[in-house]
Amino acid sequence: MEKTEGEVLKEKLFNEKKSGWNDLSEEDTRQVFRFADEYMFYLNQAKTEKEIVHFSKEILLKNDFKDLNEVSTLNPGDKVFWVNRNRSLYIAVIGKEKMSDGVKIVAAHGDSPRIDLKQNPLYEEGEIGLLKTHYYGGIKKYQWATVPLSMHGIVAKTNGERVNVTIGESEKDPVFYITDLPPHLSRGIQDERKLAEGITGEELNIVAGTIPYYDKKISERVKLNILKILNEKYGIKEVDFTSSELEFVPSYKARSVGFDESLVGAYGQDDKVCCYTSLRAILDAQNPVKTSICVLTDKEEIGFCGVTGMESHSFERFMIELLEKSGENMPGMLEKVYSNSNAISADVDAGYDPTFTVAFDSINASRLGHGVCICKYTGARGKSSASEAPAEFVANIRRIFDDNNVAYCSSELGKVDKGGGGTIAVTLANRGIDTLDIGIPVLSMHSPYELTSKFDVYDAFRAYRAFFND
Ligand code: MN
Ligand code: MN
């Protein structure tokens, strides 16, 4: 049947919002699922920022990328990376044009909300050995009790030794646990608290053991027994916690979710989903026109700060070294590079959740399965602290996506007076780089188990690849 005039006009003028699954061919669907399997494998290898750097570096080495420290000159097509203190990773594929004509940056973050140990964590009470913690990033604390946790991290010793510890990932390993009151006891104590205080920061104590050391003459026998085990296994003493970074994350593995297996459930998808998709994208940046740069940064969840966060001048050190080794460096050159450059701040967004519609502006919220979401501005209540991308730059990105058949939707994090948030877009834009937030929608963001759409994961990879190769 022929379309009516109205139907034709509507098709032409409306921004039709539709799920990317709608018109996917069988071959494309297979491709989406294959990519998701590889993504889930990556998630299971890398749950912390240090593991993201370690495992991503292995992938780079397998794909002929070289450590920038071992390269003296750079030419178009060269592929290099630089590791900053094992916590953030900067990757580049040198373009045909000079860097002073601008580079393309996709920056994601490898850290995710989690539970860190305090510096003096171990104590004993009620014949139970416990660990005091300080949570990292914005979490709903009650979600972290009664889930199996694994411990990842390092203990740095005064003799320069760095002890790596991972407990709870193998099926044979024990896991760790934060307790909660049973419903039988919580009335009058916990039930009346506000949800945000259901479990307080000081109640996030991790159960670490219960067997006492055999010598009954001493006090704190359970604590001593735990220290004895740690000393035998890792050669550490209590004071070594002072210089440790021990991070507790859910021990769950990434799994497909739903009857149709269309979703990924996993810890830390904010922002490991953008780490993986941007990493895969730069592997495909073959002889790009402009130098392609991928950053897997740290400390985003606590404000982009520190020596390994996106605000750190460590990024400038990397950029200057690229300029130097390309024979382009001179005073003020980096500022020129920045002013001609484009960046994508690759980070997730809170997708529309039909169970909690009250939190969203349904017209502007990003949707699972609609592809990458373009967030022109972040910030909160009056765009406060947003870097807001210029419309012209957004148009340029739309053109790249249209040319490459990348699905995208726009996004706004929650209702105007309620929602909001920030990303590293701000720190990139402050450097004079045109920057736009492009990520994918996540449900239950910052929870121990987050949800994404496999369609969006693959679409993000295609989006970042199209950006690099344009
Ligand atoms: Mn994030
Ligand atoms: Mn986050």
CSV table of C-alpha atoms and ligand atoms in Angstrom, one decimal:
chain,number,residue,atom,x,y,z
A,1,MET,CA,0.0,0.0,0.0
A,2,GLU,CA,1.2,3.5,-0.8
A,3,LYS,CA,2.2,5.7,2.1
A,4,THR,CA,0.0,8.7,2.8
A,5,GLU,CA,1.4,12.2,2.5
A,6,GLY,CA,1.4,12.5,6.3
A,7,GLU,CA,3.3,9.3,6.7
A,8,VAL,CA,5.9,10.4,4.2
A,9,LEU,CA,6.3,13.8,5.8
A,10,LYS,CA,6.5,12.3,9.3
A,11,GLU,CA,9.2,9.9,8.2
A,12,LYS,CA,11.2,12.8,6.7
A,13,LEU,CA,10.9,15.2,9.6
A,14,PHE,CA,10.6,13.2,12.8
A,15,ASN,CA,13.6,11.9,14.7
A,16,GLU,CA,12.3,8.4,15.0
A,17,LYS,CA,13.4,6.6,18.1
A,18,LYS,CA,13.8,2.9,17.6
A,19,SER,CA,15.7,0.0,19.0
A,20,GLY,CA,18.8,-1.1,17.0
A,21,TRP,CA,17.7,-4.7,17.3
A,22,ASN,CA,14.8,-3.9,14.9
A,23,ASP,CA,16.6,-4.0,11.5
A,24,LEU,CA,19.6,-6.1,12.4
A,25,SER,CA,20.5,-8.8,9.9
A,26,GLU,CA,21.2,-12.3,11.1
A,27,GLU,CA,24.9,-11.9,10.3
A,28,ASP,CA,25.0,-8.6,12.2
A,29,THR,CA,23.2,-10.1,15.2
A,30,ARG,CA,25.9,-12.9,15.3
A,31,GLN,CA,28.5,-10.2,15.1
A,32,VAL,CA,27.0,-8.4,18.1
A,33,PHE,CA,26.8,-11.5,20.2
A,34,ARG,CA,30.4,-12.6,19.3
A,35,PHE,CA,31.7,-9.1,20.3
A,36,ALA,CA,29.8,-9.3,23.6
A,37,ASP,CA,31.4,-12.7,24.4
A,38,GLU,CA,34.8,-11.1,23.9
A,39,TYR,CA,33.8,-8.2,26.0
A,40,MET,CA,32.6,-10.4,28.8
A,41,PHE,CA,35.9,-12.3,28.7
A,42,TYR,CA,37.7,-9.0,29.1
A,43,LEU,CA,35.5,-8.0,32.1
A,44,ASN,CA,36.3,-11.3,33.8
A,45,GLN,CA,40.0,-10.7,33.5
A,46,ALA,CA,40.0,-7.1,34.6
A,47,LYS,CA,38.0,-5.8,37.5
A,48,THR,CA,40.2,-3.1,38.8
A,49,GLU,CA,42.1,-0.2,37.1
A,50,LYS,CA,45.4,-2.0,37.5
A,51,GLU,CA,44.0,-5.1,35.8
A,52,ILE,CA,42.5,-3.0,33.0
A,53,VAL,CA,45.9,-1.6,32.3
A,54,HIS,CA,47.7,-4.9,32.6
A,55,PHE,CA,45.3,-6.9,30.4
A,56,SER,CA,44.8,-4.1,27.9
A,57,LYS,CA,48.6,-3.8,27.6
A,58,GLU,CA,48.7,-7.6,26.8
A,59,ILE,CA,46.1,-7.1,24.0
A,60,LEU,CA,48.2,-4.1,22.6
A,61,LEU,CA,51.4,-6.2,22.6
A,62,LYS,CA,49.6,-9.0,20.7
A,63,ASN,CA,48.6,-6.3,18.2
A,64,ASP,CA,52.1,-5.0,17.4
A,65,PHE,CA,51.9,-1.9,19.7
A,66,LYS,CA,55.2,-0.9,21.2
A,67,ASP,CA,56.1,0.7,24.5
A,68,LEU,CA,56.7,4.4,23.8
A,69,ASN,CA,59.8,4.2,26.1
A,70,GLU,CA,61.4,1.8,23.7
A,71,VAL,CA,60.8,3.9,20.5
A,72,SER,CA,63.0,6.8,19.5
A,73,THR,CA,61.2,8.2,16.5
A,74,LEU,CA,57.6,8.1,15.4
A,75,ASN,CA,56.3,7.9,11.9
A,76,PRO,CA,52.8,7.7,10.4
A,77,GLY,CA,51.2,4.3,11.1
A,78,ASP,CA,53.4,3.6,14.2
A,79,LYS,CA,51.5,2.2,17.2
A,80,VAL,CA,52.6,2.9,20.7
A,81,PHE,CA,51.4,3.0,24.3
A,82,TRP,CA,52.6,4.4,27.6
A,83,VAL,CA,51.7,3.0,31.0
A,84,ASN,CA,51.4,5.5,33.9
A,85,ARG,CA,52.2,3.9,37.3
A,86,ASN,CA,50.3,0.7,36.3
A,87,ARG,CA,47.0,2.6,36.7
A,88,SER,CA,46.4,4.5,33.5
A,89,LEU,CA,47.3,3.7,29.9
A,90,TYR,CA,47.7,6.1,27.0
A,91,ILE,CA,47.7,4.6,23.5
A,92,ALA,CA,48.5,6.2,20.1
A,93,VAL,CA,48.4,5.4,16.4
A,94,ILE,CA,50.4,8.0,14.5
A,95,GLY,CA,48.4,9.7,11.7
A,96,LYS,CA,49.4,10.9,8.3
A,97,GLU,CA,48.9,14.5,9.2
A,98,LYS,CA,51.0,16.4,11.7
A,99,MET,CA,49.8,16.4,15.3
A,100,SER,CA,49.7,20.2,15.2
A,101,ASP,CA,46.7,19.8,12.8
A,102,GLY,CA,44.9,18.1,15.7
A,103,VAL,CA,44.5,14.6,17.1
A,104,LYS,CA,41.5,12.4,17.9
A,105,ILE,CA,41.1,11.3,21.5
A,106,VAL,CA,38.8,8.7,23.0
A,107,ALA,CA,39.1,8.7,26.8
A,108,ALA,CA,37.5,6.1,29.1
A,109,HIS,CA,38.1,5.2,32.7
A,110,GLY,CA,39.2,1.8,34.1
A,111,ASP,CA,38.3,2.4,37.7
A,112,SER,CA,34.8,1.6,39.0
A,113,PRO,CA,33.0,2.1,42.4
A,114,ARG,CA,34.2,-0.5,44.9
A,115,ILE,CA,35.1,-1.1,48.5
A,116,ASP,CA,38.7,-0.2,49.6
A,117,LEU,CA,40.4,-1.2,52.8
A,118,LYS,CA,41.3,1.5,55.3
A,119,GLN,CA,45.0,1.8,56.1
A,120,ASN,CA,44.6,0.1,59.5
A,121,PRO,CA,41.8,-2.3,58.6
A,122,LEU,CA,42.2,-5.5,60.6
A,123,TYR,CA,40.5,-5.9,64.0
A,124,GLU,CA,38.7,-8.6,66.0
A,125,GLU,CA,35.3,-8.4,67.7
A,126,GLY,CA,33.0,-11.1,68.9
A,127,GLU,CA,35.6,-13.7,67.9
A,128,ILE,CA,35.3,-12.6,64.2
A,129,GLY,CA,38.2,-11.1,62.3
A,130,LEU,CA,37.0,-8.0,60.4
A,131,LEU,CA,38.3,-5.4,58.0
A,132,LYS,CA,37.4,-1.7,58.1
A,133,THR,CA,36.7,-0.2,54.7
A,134,HIS,CA,36.3,3.1,53.0
A,135,TYR,CA,34.2,2.9,49.8
A,136,TYR,CA,35.5,4.3,46.6
A,137,GLY,CA,33.1,6.3,44.3
A,138,GLY,CA,29.4,6.9,44.6
A,139,ILE,CA,27.7,3.7,45.8
A,140,LYS,CA,24.4,2.8,47.3
A,141,LYS,CA,26.1,1.2,50.3
A,142,TYR,CA,23.3,-1.2,51.2
A,143,GLN,CA,23.8,-3.0,47.8
A,144,TRP,CA,27.2,-4.2,48.8
A,145,ALA,CA,26.2,-6.2,51.9
A,146,THR,CA,25.6,-9.9,51.5
A,147,VAL,CA,27.2,-10.3,48.1
A,148,PRO,CA,30.4,-12.4,47.5
A,149,LEU,CA,33.4,-10.1,47.2
A,150,SER,CA,36.8,-10.8,45.9
A,151,MET,CA,40.0,-8.9,47.0
A,152,HIS,CA,42.3,-7.4,44.3
A,153,GLY,CA,45.3,-5.2,44.7
A,154,ILE,CA,48.8,-4.7,45.8
A,155,VAL,CA,50.8,-4.4,49.0
A,156,ALA,CA,53.9,-2.3,48.5
A,157,LYS,CA,56.7,-3.1,50.9
A,158,THR,CA,59.5,-0.8,52.2
A,159,ASN,CA,62.1,-3.0,50.4
A,160,GLY,CA,60.6,-2.0,47.0
A,161,GLU,CA,58.8,-5.3,46.6
A,162,ARG,CA,55.2,-5.1,45.2
A,163,VAL,CA,53.0,-8.0,46.2
A,164,ASN,CA,50.1,-8.7,43.9
A,165,VAL,CA,47.0,-10.2,45.6
A,166,THR,CA,43.9,-11.6,44.0
A,167,ILE,CA,41.6,-13.8,46.2
A,168,GLY,CA,38.0,-14.8,45.2
A,169,GLU,CA,38.1,-15.0,41.5
A,170,SER,CA,38.9,-18.7,41.1
A,171,GLU,CA,36.1,-21.2,42.1
A,172,LYS,CA,38.6,-22.7,44.6
A,173,ASP,CA,39.2,-19.4,46.3
A,174,PRO,CA,37.3,-18.2,49.4
A,175,VAL,CA,35.4,-15.0,49.0
A,176,PHE,CA,34.7,-12.1,51.4
A,177,TYR,CA,31.4,-10.8,52.8
A,178,ILE,CA,29.7,-7.8,54.4
A,179,THR,CA,26.9,-8.6,56.8
A,180,ASP,CA,23.4,-7.2,57.2
A,181,LEU,CA,20.8,-7.5,59.9
A,182,PRO,CA,18.2,-10.2,59.4
A,183,PRO,CA,14.6,-8.7,59.0
A,184,HIS,CA,13.8,-10.3,62.4
A,185,LEU,CA,16.1,-7.8,64.1
A,186,SER,CA,16.1,-4.7,62.0
A,187,ARG,CA,12.9,-3.2,63.2
A,188,GLY,CA,13.5,-0.1,65.3
A,189,ILE,CA,17.2,-0.3,64.4
A,190,GLN,CA,17.5,-0.2,60.6
A,191,ASP,CA,14.1,-0.5,58.9
A,192,GLU,CA,13.3,3.1,59.8
A,193,ARG,CA,16.5,4.6,58.4
A,194,LYS,CA,16.5,6.3,55.1
A,195,LEU,CA,17.6,3.9,52.2
A,196,ALA,CA,20.9,5.8,51.8
A,197,GLU,CA,21.8,5.0,55.4
A,198,GLY,CA,20.5,1.4,55.3
A,199,ILE,CA,24.1,0.4,55.7
A,200,THR,CA,26.4,3.2,56.7
A,201,GLY,CA,30.0,3.6,55.7
A,202,GLU,CA,31.3,2.4,59.1
A,203,GLU,CA,29.0,-0.7,58.8
A,204,LEU,CA,30.7,-1.8,55.6
A,205,ASN,CA,33.0,-4.2,57.6
A,206,ILE,CA,34.3,-7.2,55.8
A,207,VAL,CA,34.3,-10.6,57.4
A,208,ALA,CA,37.9,-12.0,57.2
A,209,GLY,CA,38.0,-15.1,59.4
A,210,THR,CA,37.0,-16.8,62.6
A,211,ILE,CA,39.6,-19.4,63.6
A,212,PRO,CA,41.8,-18.3,66.7
A,213,TYR,CA,45.5,-18.9,66.9
A,214,TYR,CA,46.1,-21.9,69.2
A,215,ASP,CA,48.0,-20.1,72.0
A,216,LYS,CA,45.3,-19.3,74.5
A,217,LYS,CA,47.7,-17.0,76.5
A,218,ILE,CA,47.4,-14.2,74.1
A,219,SER,CA,44.5,-11.8,73.2
A,220,GLU,CA,43.1,-11.1,69.6
A,221,ARG,CA,43.9,-14.7,68.5
A,222,VAL,CA,41.6,-14.6,65.4
A,223,LYS,CA,43.4,-11.4,64.2
A,224,LEU,CA,46.7,-13.1,64.8
A,225,ASN,CA,45.7,-16.2,62.9
A,226,ILE,CA,44.7,-14.0,59.9
A,227,LEU,CA,48.0,-12.1,60.0
A,228,LYS,CA,49.8,-15.4,60.2
A,229,ILE,CA,48.1,-16.7,57.1
A,230,LEU,CA,48.8,-13.4,55.2
A,231,ASN,CA,52.5,-13.5,56.4
A,232,GLU,CA,53.0,-17.1,55.2
A,233,LYS,CA,51.3,-16.5,51.9
A,234,TYR,CA,52.4,-13.0,51.0
A,235,GLY,CA,55.2,-12.1,53.4
A,236,ILE,CA,53.3,-9.2,54.8
A,237,LYS,CA,52.8,-7.8,58.3
A,238,GLU,CA,50.0,-5.6,59.7
A,239,VAL,CA,51.9,-2.4,59.2
A,240,ASP,CA,52.2,-3.2,55.5
A,241,PHE,CA,48.5,-2.4,55.1
A,242,THR,CA,49.6,1.3,55.4
A,243,SER,CA,51.1,1.1,51.9
A,244,SER,CA,48.6,-1.2,50.3
A,245,GLU,CA,45.8,-0.8,47.8
A,246,LEU,CA,43.4,-3.6,48.4
A,247,GLU,CA,40.1,-3.3,46.6
A,248,PHE,CA,37.0,-5.4,47.1
A,249,VAL,CA,34.8,-6.0,44.1
A,250,PRO,CA,31.9,-8.5,43.5
A,251,SER,CA,33.3,-11.9,42.7
A,252,TYR,CA,30.5,-12.6,40.2
A,253,LYS,CA,31.4,-13.3,36.6
A,254,ALA,CA,29.9,-11.4,33.6
A,255,ARG,CA,26.8,-13.2,32.2
A,256,SER,CA,24.3,-12.8,29.5
A,257,VAL,CA,20.9,-11.6,30.9
A,258,GLY,CA,17.4,-12.3,29.7
A,259,PHE,CA,15.6,-15.1,27.8
A,260,ASP,CA,17.0,-13.7,24.5
A,261,GLU,CA,20.5,-13.2,26.0
A,262,SER,CA,20.5,-9.6,24.7
A,263,LEU,CA,22.0,-8.0,27.7
A,264,VAL,CA,25.3,-8.1,29.7
A,265,GLY,CA,25.2,-8.3,33.4
A,266,ALA,CA,28.5,-7.6,35.1
A,267,TYR,CA,30.4,-5.6,37.7
A,268,GLY,CA,32.2,-2.4,36.6
A,269,GLN,CA,30.7,-1.8,33.2
A,270,ASP,CA,31.0,1.9,34.2
A,271,ASP,CA,33.4,2.4,32.6
A,272,LYS,CA,35.0,-0.8,31.4
A,273,VAL,CA,32.5,-1.0,28.6
A,274,CYS,CA,34.1,2.1,27.1
A,275,CYS,CA,37.6,0.9,27.9
A,276,TYR,CA,37.0,-2.3,25.9
A,277,THR,CA,35.2,-0.7,23.0
A,278,SER,CA,37.6,2.2,22.6
A,279,LEU,CA,40.6,-0.2,22.9
A,280,ARG,CA,39.1,-2.4,20.2
A,281,ALA,CA,38.5,0.7,18.1
A,282,ILE,CA,42.1,1.9,18.2
A,283,LEU,CA,43.3,-1.6,17.2
A,284,ASP,CA,41.4,-0.9,14.0
A,285,ALA,CA,42.8,2.6,13.5
A,286,GLN,CA,44.9,1.6,10.5
A,287,ASN,CA,47.0,4.5,9.1
A,288,PRO,CA,44.5,7.1,10.3
A,289,VAL,CA,44.6,10.7,8.8
A,290,LYS,CA,44.9,12.2,12.3
A,291,THR,CA,46.8,10.7,15.2
A,292,SER,CA,44.4,8.5,17.1
A,293,ILE,CA,44.7,8.5,20.9
A,294,CYS,CA,42.9,6.2,23.4
A,295,VAL,CA,43.2,6.9,27.1
A,296,LEU,CA,42.2,4.4,29.8
A,297,THR,CA,42.4,6.7,32.8
A,298,ASP,CA,42.0,6.1,36.5
A,299,LYS,CA,40.3,8.0,39.4
A,300,GLU,CA,37.3,9.2,37.4
A,301,GLU,CA,34.9,8.0,40.1
A,302,ILE,CA,36.5,10.2,42.7
A,303,GLY,CA,37.0,13.3,40.6
A,304,PHE,CA,39.6,12.7,37.8
A,305,CYS,CA,42.4,13.7,40.2
A,306,GLY,CA,45.7,12.3,41.3
A,307,VAL,CA,48.8,11.4,39.3
A,308,THR,CA,46.8,8.8,37.3
A,309,GLY,CA,43.5,10.7,36.8
A,310,MET,CA,42.6,12.6,33.6
A,311,GLU,CA,43.5,15.9,35.2
A,312,SER,CA,47.1,14.8,35.8
A,313,HIS,CA,49.9,16.3,33.7
A,314,SER,CA,51.0,12.8,33.0
A,315,PHE,CA,48.8,13.1,29.9
A,316,GLU,CA,50.8,16.1,28.8
A,317,ARG,CA,54.0,14.2,29.4
A,318,PHE,CA,52.7,11.5,27.0
A,319,MET,CA,51.6,14.0,24.4
A,320,ILE,CA,54.9,15.9,24.5
A,321,GLU,CA,56.8,12.7,24.1
A,322,LEU,CA,54.7,11.9,21.0
A,323,LEU,CA,55.5,15.4,19.6
A,324,GLU,CA,59.2,15.0,20.4
A,325,LYS,CA,59.5,11.6,18.8
A,326,SER,CA,57.5,12.8,15.8
A,327,GLY,CA,60.0,15.7,15.4
A,328,GLU,CA,57.2,18.3,16.0
A,329,ASN,CA,57.9,19.6,19.4
A,330,MET,CA,58.6,23.3,20.1
A,331,PRO,CA,57.5,25.7,22.8
A,332,GLY,CA,53.7,26.2,22.9
A,333,MET,CA,53.2,23.3,20.4
A,334,LEU,CA,51.0,21.2,22.7
A,335,GLU,CA,48.5,24.1,23.2
A,336,LYS,CA,48.2,24.3,19.4
A,337,VAL,CA,47.7,20.5,19.1
A,338,TYR,CA,44.9,20.7,21.7
A,339,SER,CA,43.2,23.7,20.1
A,340,ASN,CA,42.9,21.7,16.9
A,341,SER,CA,41.9,18.4,18.5
A,342,ASN,CA,38.7,16.5,19.0
A,343,ALA,CA,37.8,14.2,21.9
A,344,ILE,CA,35.2,11.8,22.9
A,345,SER,CA,34.7,11.4,26.6
A,346,ALA,CA,33.7,7.7,26.5
A,347,ASP,CA,31.5,7.1,29.5
A,348,VAL,CA,28.3,5.5,30.4
A,349,ASP,CA,24.9,7.1,31.0
A,350,ALA,CA,22.0,6.1,33.2
A,351,GLY,CA,19.5,4.5,30.7
A,352,TYR,CA,15.8,4.8,31.0
A,353,ASP,CA,14.5,2.3,33.6
A,354,PRO,CA,10.8,1.4,33.1
A,355,THR,CA,10.6,0.4,36.8
A,356,PHE,CA,11.7,3.9,37.9
A,357,THR,CA,10.2,6.2,35.3
A,358,VAL,CA,9.8,8.9,37.9
A,359,ALA,CA,13.5,9.6,37.7
A,360,PHE,CA,13.7,10.3,34.0
A,361,ASP,CA,12.5,12.7,31.4
A,362,SER,CA,11.3,9.9,29.1
A,363,ILE,CA,11.7,12.1,26.0
A,364,ASN,CA,15.4,12.8,26.6
A,365,ALA,CA,16.6,9.8,28.5
A,366,SER,CA,18.9,7.3,26.6
A,367,ARG,CA,17.4,3.9,25.9
A,368,LEU,CA,19.0,0.5,26.1
A,369,GLY,CA,19.4,-0.9,22.6
A,370,HIS,CA,19.3,2.5,20.8
A,371,GLY,CA,23.0,2.6,20.3
A,372,VAL,CA,25.5,5.1,21.7
A,373,CYS,CA,24.2,8.1,23.6
A,374,ILE,CA,25.4,11.6,22.8
A,375,CYS,CA,25.3,13.7,25.9
A,376,LYS,CA,25.9,17.4,24.9
A,377,TYR,CA,26.2,18.6,28.4
A,378,THR,CA,26.5,16.9,31.8
A,379,GLY,CA,26.5,18.8,35.1
A,380,ALA,CA,23.5,19.2,37.4
A,381,ARG,CA,20.7,21.8,38.0
A,382,GLY,CA,21.4,24.5,35.5
A,383,LYS,CA,24.2,22.5,33.7
A,384,SER,CA,26.5,23.5,36.6
A,385,SER,CA,30.1,22.4,36.0
A,386,ALA,CA,29.3,21.1,32.5
A,387,SER,CA,31.7,21.5,29.6
A,388,GLU,CA,28.9,21.5,27.1
A,389,ALA,CA,30.1,20.7,23.6
A,390,PRO,CA,29.7,23.3,20.9
A,391,ALA,CA,26.7,22.4,18.5
A,392,GLU,CA,29.1,22.5,15.5
A,393,PHE,CA,31.2,19.8,17.0
A,394,VAL,CA,28.2,17.7,17.8
A,395,ALA,CA,27.0,18.1,14.2
A,396,ASN,CA,30.4,16.9,13.0
A,397,ILE,CA,30.1,13.8,15.1
A,398,ARG,CA,26.6,13.2,13.9
A,399,ARG,CA,27.9,13.4,10.3
A,400,ILE,CA,30.6,10.7,11.1
A,401,PHE,CA,28.0,8.5,12.6
A,402,ASP,CA,25.5,8.9,9.7
A,403,ASP,CA,28.3,8.2,7.2
A,404,ASN,CA,29.2,5.0,9.1
A,405,ASN,CA,25.7,3.8,9.9
A,406,VAL,CA,26.3,4.1,13.7
A,407,ALA,CA,23.1,4.2,15.7
A,408,TYR,CA,22.9,6.9,18.3
A,409,CYS,CA,20.4,8.7,20.6
A,410,SER,CA,20.7,11.7,22.8
A,411,SER,CA,20.8,11.5,26.5
A,412,GLU,CA,20.3,13.5,29.6
A,413,LEU,CA,21.0,12.0,33.0
A,414,GLY,CA,17.7,12.1,34.9
A,415,LYS,CA,15.2,14.9,35.5
A,416,VAL,CA,16.5,18.5,35.4
A,417,ASP,CA,16.1,19.2,39.1
A,418,LYS,CA,17.0,15.7,40.3
A,419,GLY,CA,19.7,14.1,38.2
A,420,GLY,CA,23.1,15.0,36.9
A,421,GLY,CA,26.7,14.0,37.1
A,422,GLY,CA,30.1,14.8,35.7
A,423,THR,CA,32.7,13.1,33.5
A,424,ILE,CA,36.3,13.7,32.4
A,425,ALA,CA,34.8,15.7,29.4
A,426,VAL,CA,35.4,18.8,31.6
A,427,THR,CA,39.1,18.2,32.0
A,428,LEU,CA,39.6,17.5,28.3
A,429,ALA,CA,37.6,20.6,27.3
A,430,ASN,CA,39.5,22.7,29.8
A,431,ARG,CA,42.7,21.9,27.8
A,432,GLY,CA,41.1,23.6,24.8
A,433,ILE,CA,40.0,20.3,23.1
A,434,ASP,CA,36.5,20.1,21.6
A,435,THR,CA,35.0,17.3,23.7
A,436,LEU,CA,31.7,15.4,23.6
A,437,ASP,CA,30.4,12.7,25.9
A,438,ILE,CA,29.5,9.6,24.0
A,439,GLY,CA,28.9,6.3,25.8
A,440,ILE,CA,26.2,3.8,26.3
A,441,PRO,CA,23.2,3.5,28.6
A,442,VAL,CA,23.5,1.3,31.7
A,443,LEU,CA,20.8,0.2,34.1
A,444,SER,CA,21.6,0.0,37.9
A,445,MET,CA,24.8,2.1,37.3
A,446,HIS,CA,27.3,1.9,40.2
A,447,SER,CA,25.7,-1.2,41.6
A,448,PRO,CA,27.6,-4.5,42.1
A,449,TYR,CA,26.0,-5.8,38.9
A,450,GLU,CA,25.3,-3.4,36.1
A,451,LEU,CA,23.3,-4.0,32.9
A,452,THR,CA,24.0,-3.1,29.3
A,453,SER,CA,22.6,-4.0,25.9
A,454,LYS,CA,24.9,-6.1,23.7
A,455,PHE,CA,23.7,-4.0,20.7
A,456,ASP,CA,25.0,-0.8,22.4
A,457,VAL,CA,28.3,-2.4,23.3
A,458,TYR,CA,29.0,-3.3,19.6
A,459,ASP,CA,27.6,0.0,18.4
A,460,ALA,CA,30.1,1.9,20.8
A,461,PHE,CA,33.0,0.0,19.2
A,462,ARG,CA,31.8,1.0,15.8
A,463,ALA,CA,31.2,4.6,16.9
A,464,TYR,CA,34.8,5.0,18.3
A,465,ARG,CA,36.3,3.3,15.3
A,466,ALA,CA,34.4,5.6,12.9
A,467,PHE,CA,35.6,8.6,14.9
A,468,PHE,CA,39.3,7.5,14.7
A,469,ASN,CA,39.1,6.6,11.0
A,470,ASP,CA,37.2,9.6,9.8
B,1,MN,MN,31.8,6.6,34.4
B,2,MN,MN,30.7,6.2,37.4
